[in-house]
Every structure is written in structure tokens, then in C-alpha cells.
mmCIF file of C-alpha atoms in Angstrom:
data_model
loop_
_atom_site.group_PDB
_atom_site.id
_atom_site.type_symbol
_atom_site.label_atom_id
_atom_site.label_comp_id
_atom_site.label_asym_id
_atom_site.label_seq_id
_atom_site.Cartn_x
_atom_site.Cartn_y
_atom_site.Cartn_z
ATOM 1 C CA UNK A 1 -11.588 10.394 -5.397
ATOM 2 C CA UNK A 2 -9.211 9.182 -8.066
ATOM 3 C CA UNK A 3 -10.158 5.731 -9.371
ATOM 4 C CA UNK A 4 -7.533 3.297 -10.616
ATOM 5 C CA UNK A 5 -8.113 0.438 -13.041
ATOM 6 C CA UNK A 6 -5.747 -2.310 -14.154
ATOM 7 C CA UNK A 7 -5.723 -4.680 -17.072
ATOM 8 C CA UNK A 8 -5.692 -7.528 -17.381
ATOM 9 C CA UNK A 9 -7.037 -8.737 -14.041
ATOM 10 C CA UNK A 10 -5.014 -11.897 -14.482
ATOM 11 C CA UNK A 11 -2.657 -13.444 -16.969
ATOM 12 C CA UNK A 12 -0.832 -16.691 -17.488
ATOM 13 C CA UNK A 13 2.735 -16.578 -18.719
ATOM 14 C CA UNK A 14 5.812 -18.719 -19.030
ATOM 15 C CA UNK A 15 9.288 -18.197 -17.624
ATOM 16 C CA UNK A 16 11.161 -15.935 -20.012
ATOM 17 C CA UNK A 17 8.060 -14.198 -21.344
ATOM 18 C CA UNK A 18 7.773 -10.438 -21.604
ATOM 19 C CA UNK A 19 4.806 -9.296 -19.508
ATOM 20 C CA UNK A 20 3.042 -5.930 -19.612
ATOM 21 C CA UNK A 21 0.436 -4.716 -17.132
ATOM 22 C CA UNK A 22 -1.560 -1.545 -17.681
ATOM 23 C CA UNK A 23 -2.884 0.884 -15.092
ATOM 24 C CA UNK A 24 -5.217 3.781 -15.804
ATOM 25 C CA UNK A 25 -6.220 6.700 -13.559
ATOM 26 C CA UNK A 26 -9.601 8.422 -13.690
ATOM 27 C CA UNK A 27 -7.843 11.799 -13.943
ATOM 28 C CA UNK A 28 -4.352 13.015 -14.649
ATOM 29 C CA UNK A 29 -1.924 12.105 -11.869
ATOM 30 C CA UNK A 30 1.262 13.298 -13.580
ATOM 31 C CA UNK A 31 3.875 10.693 -12.597
ATOM 32 C CA UNK A 32 2.496 10.021 -9.107
ATOM 33 C CA UNK A 33 2.173 6.309 -9.760
ATOM 34 C CA UNK A 34 3.740 3.421 -7.855
ATOM 35 C CA UNK A 35 3.830 -0.322 -8.482
ATOM 36 C CA UNK A 36 3.871 -3.034 -5.813
ATOM 37 C CA UNK A 37 4.333 -6.797 -5.917
ATOM 38 C CA UNK A 38 2.539 -9.038 -3.435
ATOM 39 C CA UNK A 39 3.050 -12.754 -2.939
ATOM 40 C CA UNK A 40 0.507 -14.899 -1.062
ATOM 41 C CA UNK A 41 0.599 -14.329 2.680
ATOM 42 C CA UNK A 42 3.170 -11.573 2.393
ATOM 43 C CA UNK A 43 3.141 -7.807 2.604
ATOM 44 C CA UNK A 44 3.323 -5.771 -0.602
ATOM 45 C CA UNK A 45 6.772 -4.798 -1.822
ATOM 46 C CA UNK A 46 7.556 -1.560 -3.641
ATOM 47 C CA UNK A 47 8.916 -2.090 -7.153
ATOM 48 C CA UNK A 48 8.579 1.213 -9.003
ATOM 49 C CA UNK A 49 7.907 4.737 -7.756
ATOM 50 C CA UNK A 50 7.198 7.979 -9.585
ATOM 51 C CA UNK A 51 6.022 5.935 -12.580
ATOM 52 C CA UNK A 52 9.458 4.889 -13.800
ATOM 53 C CA UNK A 53 12.015 4.900 -10.967
ATOM 54 C CA UNK A 54 13.240 1.475 -9.913
ATOM 55 C CA UNK A 55 13.319 0.914 -6.150
ATOM 56 C CA UNK A 56 16.724 -0.021 -4.796
ATOM 57 C CA UNK A 57 17.305 -3.765 -4.860
ATOM 58 C CA UNK A 58 14.599 -4.491 -7.438
ATOM 59 C CA UNK A 59 15.864 -6.420 -10.494
ATOM 60 C CA UNK A 60 16.303 -4.401 -13.669
ATOM 61 C CA UNK A 61 13.911 -6.666 -15.587
ATOM 62 C CA UNK A 62 11.142 -4.583 -13.982
ATOM 63 C CA UNK A 63 10.412 -1.223 -15.586
ATOM 64 C CA UNK A 64 7.636 1.334 -15.487
ATOM 65 C CA UNK A 65 6.488 3.994 -17.899
ATOM 66 C CA UNK A 66 3.719 6.485 -18.497
ATOM 67 C CA UNK A 67 2.375 9.771 -17.223
ATOM 68 C CA UNK A 68 -0.951 11.524 -16.998
ATOM 69 C CA UNK A 69 -3.565 8.777 -16.923
ATOM 70 C CA UNK A 70 -1.934 5.747 -18.577
ATOM 71 C CA UNK A 71 0.884 3.683 -17.131
ATOM 72 C CA UNK A 72 2.550 0.339 -17.726
ATOM 73 C CA UNK A 73 4.626 -2.103 -15.712
ATOM 74 C CA UNK A 74 6.827 -4.351 -17.829
ATOM 75 C CA UNK A 75 8.710 -7.466 -16.794
ATOM 76 C CA UNK A 76 11.202 -8.064 -19.585
ATOM 77 C CA UNK A 77 11.862 -11.741 -18.894
ATOM 78 C CA UNK A 78 9.564 -13.377 -16.362
ATOM 79 C CA UNK A 79 11.332 -15.351 -13.647
ATOM 80 C CA UNK A 80 9.853 -18.031 -11.347
ATOM 81 C CA UNK A 81 9.923 -15.638 -8.377
ATOM 82 C CA UNK A 82 7.856 -13.055 -10.295
ATOM 83 C CA UNK A 83 4.630 -15.025 -10.097
ATOM 84 C CA UNK A 84 2.588 -12.752 -7.838
ATOM 85 C CA UNK A 85 -0.104 -10.079 -7.822
ATOM 86 C CA UNK A 86 0.832 -6.576 -8.941
ATOM 87 C CA UNK A 87 -0.891 -3.395 -7.790
ATOM 88 C CA UNK A 88 -0.610 0.168 -9.001
ATOM 89 C CA UNK A 89 -1.187 3.051 -6.588
ATOM 90 C CA UNK A 90 -1.701 6.747 -7.149
ATOM 91 C CA UNK A 91 -0.025 9.167 -4.741
ATOM 92 C CA UNK A 92 -1.194 12.368 -6.478
ATOM 93 C CA UNK A 93 -3.946 12.684 -3.903
ATOM 94 C CA UNK A 94 -3.378 11.977 -0.204
ATOM 95 C CA UNK A 95 -6.516 9.855 -0.435
ATOM 96 C CA UNK A 96 -4.293 7.176 -1.870
ATOM 97 C CA UNK A 97 -5.973 4.593 -4.068
ATOM 98 C CA UNK A 98 -4.799 1.269 -5.415
ATOM 99 C CA UNK A 99 -5.712 -0.536 -8.565
ATOM 100 C CA UNK A 100 -7.598 -3.841 -8.209
ATOM 101 C CA UNK A 101 -4.488 -5.888 -8.952
ATOM 102 C CA UNK A 102 -3.195 -8.136 -11.718
ATOM 103 C CA UNK A 103 -2.413 -11.733 -10.854
ATOM 104 C CA UNK A 104 0.428 -13.270 -12.836
ATOM 105 C CA UNK A 105 0.488 -17.044 -12.728
ATOM 106 C CA UNK A 106 2.280 -19.894 -14.419
ATOM 107 C CA UNK A 107 1.126 -20.986 -17.861
ATOM 108 C CA UNK B 1 17.280 -2.756 9.553
ATOM 109 C CA UNK B 2 14.101 -0.791 8.949
ATOM 110 C CA UNK B 3 11.213 -2.730 10.457
ATOM 111 C CA UNK B 4 7.513 -2.301 11.154
ATOM 112 C CA UNK B 5 5.696 -4.792 13.373
ATOM 113 C CA UNK B 6 1.921 -4.693 13.791
ATOM 114 C CA UNK B 7 0.011 -6.157 16.716
ATOM 115 C CA UNK B 8 -3.409 -6.033 18.310
ATOM 116 C CA UNK B 9 -5.490 -7.912 15.771
ATOM 117 C CA UNK B 10 -8.000 -10.564 16.713
ATOM 118 C CA UNK B 11 -11.642 -11.610 16.734
ATOM 119 C CA UNK B 12 -14.176 -8.968 17.740
ATOM 120 C CA UNK B 13 -17.958 -8.839 17.607
ATOM 121 C CA UNK B 14 -19.792 -6.406 15.335
ATOM 122 C CA UNK B 15 -20.047 -3.041 17.038
ATOM 123 C CA UNK B 16 -16.945 -3.726 19.097
ATOM 124 C CA UNK B 17 -13.609 -1.953 19.299
ATOM 125 C CA UNK B 18 -9.981 -2.854 18.758
ATOM 126 C CA UNK B 19 -6.701 -0.945 18.895
ATOM 127 C CA UNK B 20 -3.914 -1.831 16.520
ATOM 128 C CA UNK B 21 -0.287 -0.908 17.134
ATOM 129 C CA UNK B 22 2.700 -0.670 14.814
ATOM 130 C CA UNK B 23 6.169 -0.655 16.349
ATOM 131 C CA UNK B 24 8.847 0.990 14.229
ATOM 132 C CA UNK B 25 12.583 0.435 14.412
ATOM 133 C CA UNK B 26 15.697 1.080 12.365
ATOM 134 C CA UNK B 27 14.817 4.627 11.328
ATOM 135 C CA UNK B 28 13.938 8.021 12.796
ATOM 136 C CA UNK B 29 10.214 7.410 13.232
ATOM 137 C CA UNK B 30 9.404 11.031 14.079
ATOM 138 C CA UNK B 31 10.618 12.165 10.637
ATOM 139 C CA UNK B 32 8.241 10.014 8.612
ATOM 140 C CA UNK B 33 4.595 10.115 7.635
ATOM 141 C CA UNK B 34 2.774 6.836 8.197
ATOM 142 C CA UNK B 35 -0.238 4.996 6.852
ATOM 143 C CA UNK B 36 -2.595 2.117 7.510
ATOM 144 C CA UNK B 37 -3.649 -0.078 4.591
ATOM 145 C CA UNK B 38 -5.981 -3.064 4.781
ATOM 146 C CA UNK B 39 -6.714 -6.112 2.665
ATOM 147 C CA UNK B 40 -9.912 -8.111 3.033
ATOM 148 C CA UNK B 41 -9.529 -11.865 2.543
ATOM 149 C CA UNK B 42 -8.914 -12.603 -1.132
ATOM 150 C CA UNK B 43 -9.324 -8.938 -2.076
ATOM 151 C CA UNK B 44 -7.123 -6.016 -3.080
ATOM 152 C CA UNK B 45 -5.418 -3.290 -1.099
ATOM 153 C CA UNK B 46 -7.394 -0.428 0.450
ATOM 154 C CA UNK B 47 -5.738 2.646 1.946
ATOM 155 C CA UNK B 48 -7.297 3.391 5.355
ATOM 156 C CA UNK B 49 -5.567 6.360 6.971
ATOM 157 C CA UNK B 50 -2.581 8.723 6.861
ATOM 158 C CA UNK B 51 -0.822 10.712 9.574
ATOM 159 C CA UNK B 52 1.900 13.310 9.166
ATOM 160 C CA UNK B 53 5.206 13.070 10.993
ATOM 161 C CA UNK B 54 4.078 15.393 13.780
ATOM 162 C CA UNK B 55 0.546 14.017 13.898
ATOM 163 C CA UNK B 56 -0.944 17.365 12.991
ATOM 164 C CA UNK B 57 -2.402 16.259 9.653
ATOM 165 C CA UNK B 58 -4.640 13.217 9.361
ATOM 166 C CA UNK B 59 -6.733 11.748 6.567
ATOM 167 C CA UNK B 60 -9.173 8.840 6.445
ATOM 168 C CA UNK B 61 -10.840 6.821 3.748
ATOM 169 C CA UNK B 62 -14.585 7.478 3.597
ATOM 170 C CA UNK B 63 -15.231 3.849 4.567
ATOM 171 C CA UNK B 64 -13.739 4.357 8.061
ATOM 172 C CA UNK B 65 -14.181 8.077 8.695
ATOM 173 C CA UNK B 66 -15.884 8.723 12.020
ATOM 174 C CA UNK B 67 -15.176 5.199 13.290
ATOM 175 C CA UNK B 68 -11.384 4.857 13.141
ATOM 176 C CA UNK B 69 -8.755 7.114 14.709
ATOM 177 C CA UNK B 70 -5.098 7.136 13.709
ATOM 178 C CA UNK B 71 -2.480 8.414 16.153
ATOM 179 C CA UNK B 72 1.210 8.140 16.885
ATOM 180 C CA UNK B 73 3.623 8.414 19.792
ATOM 181 C CA UNK B 74 6.968 9.542 18.433
ATOM 182 C CA UNK B 75 8.636 9.028 21.810
ATOM 183 C CA UNK B 76 7.637 5.361 21.676
ATOM 184 C CA UNK B 77 8.241 4.931 17.917
ATOM 185 C CA UNK B 78 4.705 3.685 17.588
ATOM 186 C CA UNK B 79 1.694 4.123 15.312
ATOM 187 C CA UNK B 80 -1.855 3.257 16.354
ATOM 188 C CA UNK B 81 -5.266 2.665 14.849
ATOM 189 C CA UNK B 82 -8.253 2.809 17.175
ATOM 190 C CA UNK B 83 -11.159 1.041 15.508
ATOM 191 C CA UNK B 84 -14.671 1.523 16.888
ATOM 192 C CA UNK B 85 -18.119 0.438 15.707
ATOM 193 C CA UNK B 86 -16.551 -2.412 13.804
ATOM 194 C CA UNK B 87 -18.469 -4.063 10.978
ATOM 195 C CA UNK B 88 -18.125 -7.380 9.189
ATOM 196 C CA UNK B 89 -16.724 -5.526 6.184
ATOM 197 C CA UNK B 90 -13.801 -4.293 8.308
ATOM 198 C CA UNK B 91 -12.491 -7.863 8.406
ATOM 199 C CA UNK B 92 -9.030 -7.679 6.854
ATOM 200 C CA UNK B 93 -5.314 -7.866 7.345
ATOM 201 C CA UNK B 94 -4.185 -4.425 8.459
ATOM 202 C CA UNK B 95 -0.735 -3.220 7.410
ATOM 203 C CA UNK B 96 1.182 -0.193 8.573
ATOM 204 C CA UNK B 97 3.389 1.379 5.929
ATOM 205 C CA UNK B 98 5.918 4.182 5.961
ATOM 206 C CA UNK B 99 5.680 6.991 3.435
ATOM 207 C CA UNK B 100 8.822 7.595 1.422
ATOM 208 C CA UNK B 101 9.690 10.644 -0.625
ATOM 209 C CA UNK B 102 12.044 11.297 -3.490
ATOM 210 C CA UNK B 103 14.524 13.976 -2.400
ATOM 211 C CA UNK B 104 13.613 17.383 -3.718
ATOM 212 C CA UNK B 105 10.280 16.232 -5.123
ATOM 213 C CA UNK B 106 6.797 15.485 -3.833
ATOM 214 C CA UNK B 107 6.689 11.992 -5.312
ATOM 215 C CA UNK B 108 5.848 9.572 -2.531
ATOM 216 C CA UNK B 109 5.219 5.902 -1.968
ATOM 217 C CA UNK B 110 4.749 3.269 0.762
ATOM 218 C CA UNK B 111 7.888 1.442 1.837
ATOM 219 C CA UNK B 112 8.417 -0.621 3.889
ATOM 220 C CA UNK B 113 5.294 -2.403 5.042
ATOM 221 C CA UNK B 114 4.783 -4.413 8.188
ATOM 222 C CA UNK B 115 3.801 -8.080 8.075
ATOM 223 C CA UNK B 116 0.183 -7.264 8.892
ATOM 224 C CA UNK B 117 -2.263 -8.167 11.656
ATOM 225 C CA UNK B 118 -5.590 -9.896 11.030
ATOM 226 C CA UNK B 119 -8.800 -8.355 12.296
ATOM 227 C CA UNK B 120 -11.898 -10.534 12.137
ATOM 228 C CA UNK B 121 -15.298 -9.006 12.881
ATOM 229 C CA UNK B 122 -17.825 -11.731 13.496
ATOM 230 C CA UNK B 123 -20.414 -12.851 16.028
#
């Protein structure tokens, strides 16, 4: 199975900060990488698919990059509603796997 | 509006069984692959099972293989997860999620997700 790791596991940031989250796959997954946002008590929400494509309706301050094994999710200017946990997911293999998550909280 | 609504969760004893349902609306259910994903309390997301649009192709995570069965009824716009031989470690919120594809490519993702249903395995 393909293993996914994320770093950091948590971070504290202020409104307006630029935030970068890293995701790494245990083998090359081309661009088969998705990012989700989850707020407490809510279902995950798709932000980015195919490594860098922004899901419809998602603010443009979110962006994704990378291919192969290393990927990043960037929030260009953190907003109050962005405090949440972010998960990467590989869809290269049908045995889909998620990263362990990165919790973004208020500094 | 595209919507997925899970039901069937609850408290069950270890070794017991439970059947989850996911009712789909707002899209042509029979055209989409579907998935179950779970989240133990305070933990991350774990993919559980996948089923193709026709139901002919099915995959399971190793953690549930042989105990859980995914199925669908396209006439009823419904997805199911039959869970047998339940263990304490199966305690989680279970989400159903639709697979989406980028036109002309094989890139795929999960969107939307249902609100989830809580399964608690405890004596």
C-alpha cells in the first residue's frame, strides 16, 4: 500500500499569514493527490484535486503543487474560516490512503 | 442539490453486526463510483471500501476485508455497508463519499461527502 505522510502535524498561525503544508507519498503517485479541509464535527470538503486543480467554489487563496512523491498545499493569506485540519489523499491506487492530517489553529 | 445522507449507525456489542445506508439524491447515482470512509474519534480519515458504478468491482481496506460488505441498489439510489464481526477498533464516524473524475483523465477524488453516521462498538 502507498503510505502518506504530512508535515507539520500541527501549526499555529495568524490571520493573514502564508501557510504551507507538505505531503509525501511512499512511492511516485504522479499527480494523483487531493487535499481536503475538515472542520470539527463536519465532513471533509474537497479543496484541490489532481495536485493543483482548484475545486469549484474554493477560494483562490488555496493552491496546490507537486508531482511524484512531494506535494504542498499553500494558503496565501490565512482567513478565520481556514482554521481546520487538512488531509492529503492519494488516488493513484484504488486502495486510497490519506495522510495523518495537519491541524491549523490560531496563534 | 447533490446530497448524501447516511443512516444506520448506533451502539453494538463486539462481535455484532450493523448495516449502514447512504441515500443519494441530486445526481445520477448509477453513473458514479462510491466509497465508505471512516474516522475514529479524534483520529484521521481511513478509506474503508470502494464500489464501481455497476457494483461489479469492489475493494476493501485490509482492516475490514472479510468482515464488511459494500453493495449498492441503483434503482433505490442507495449505497450500503454490511458490517459483521465488529470490533472496538471499528468505532468511528462512517462517511459515504462519491468518486469524481476529471473529464478525459483518470484523476479522481471524493466529493461530496455525507454528514456521517456514528458506529460505537462497546459492551
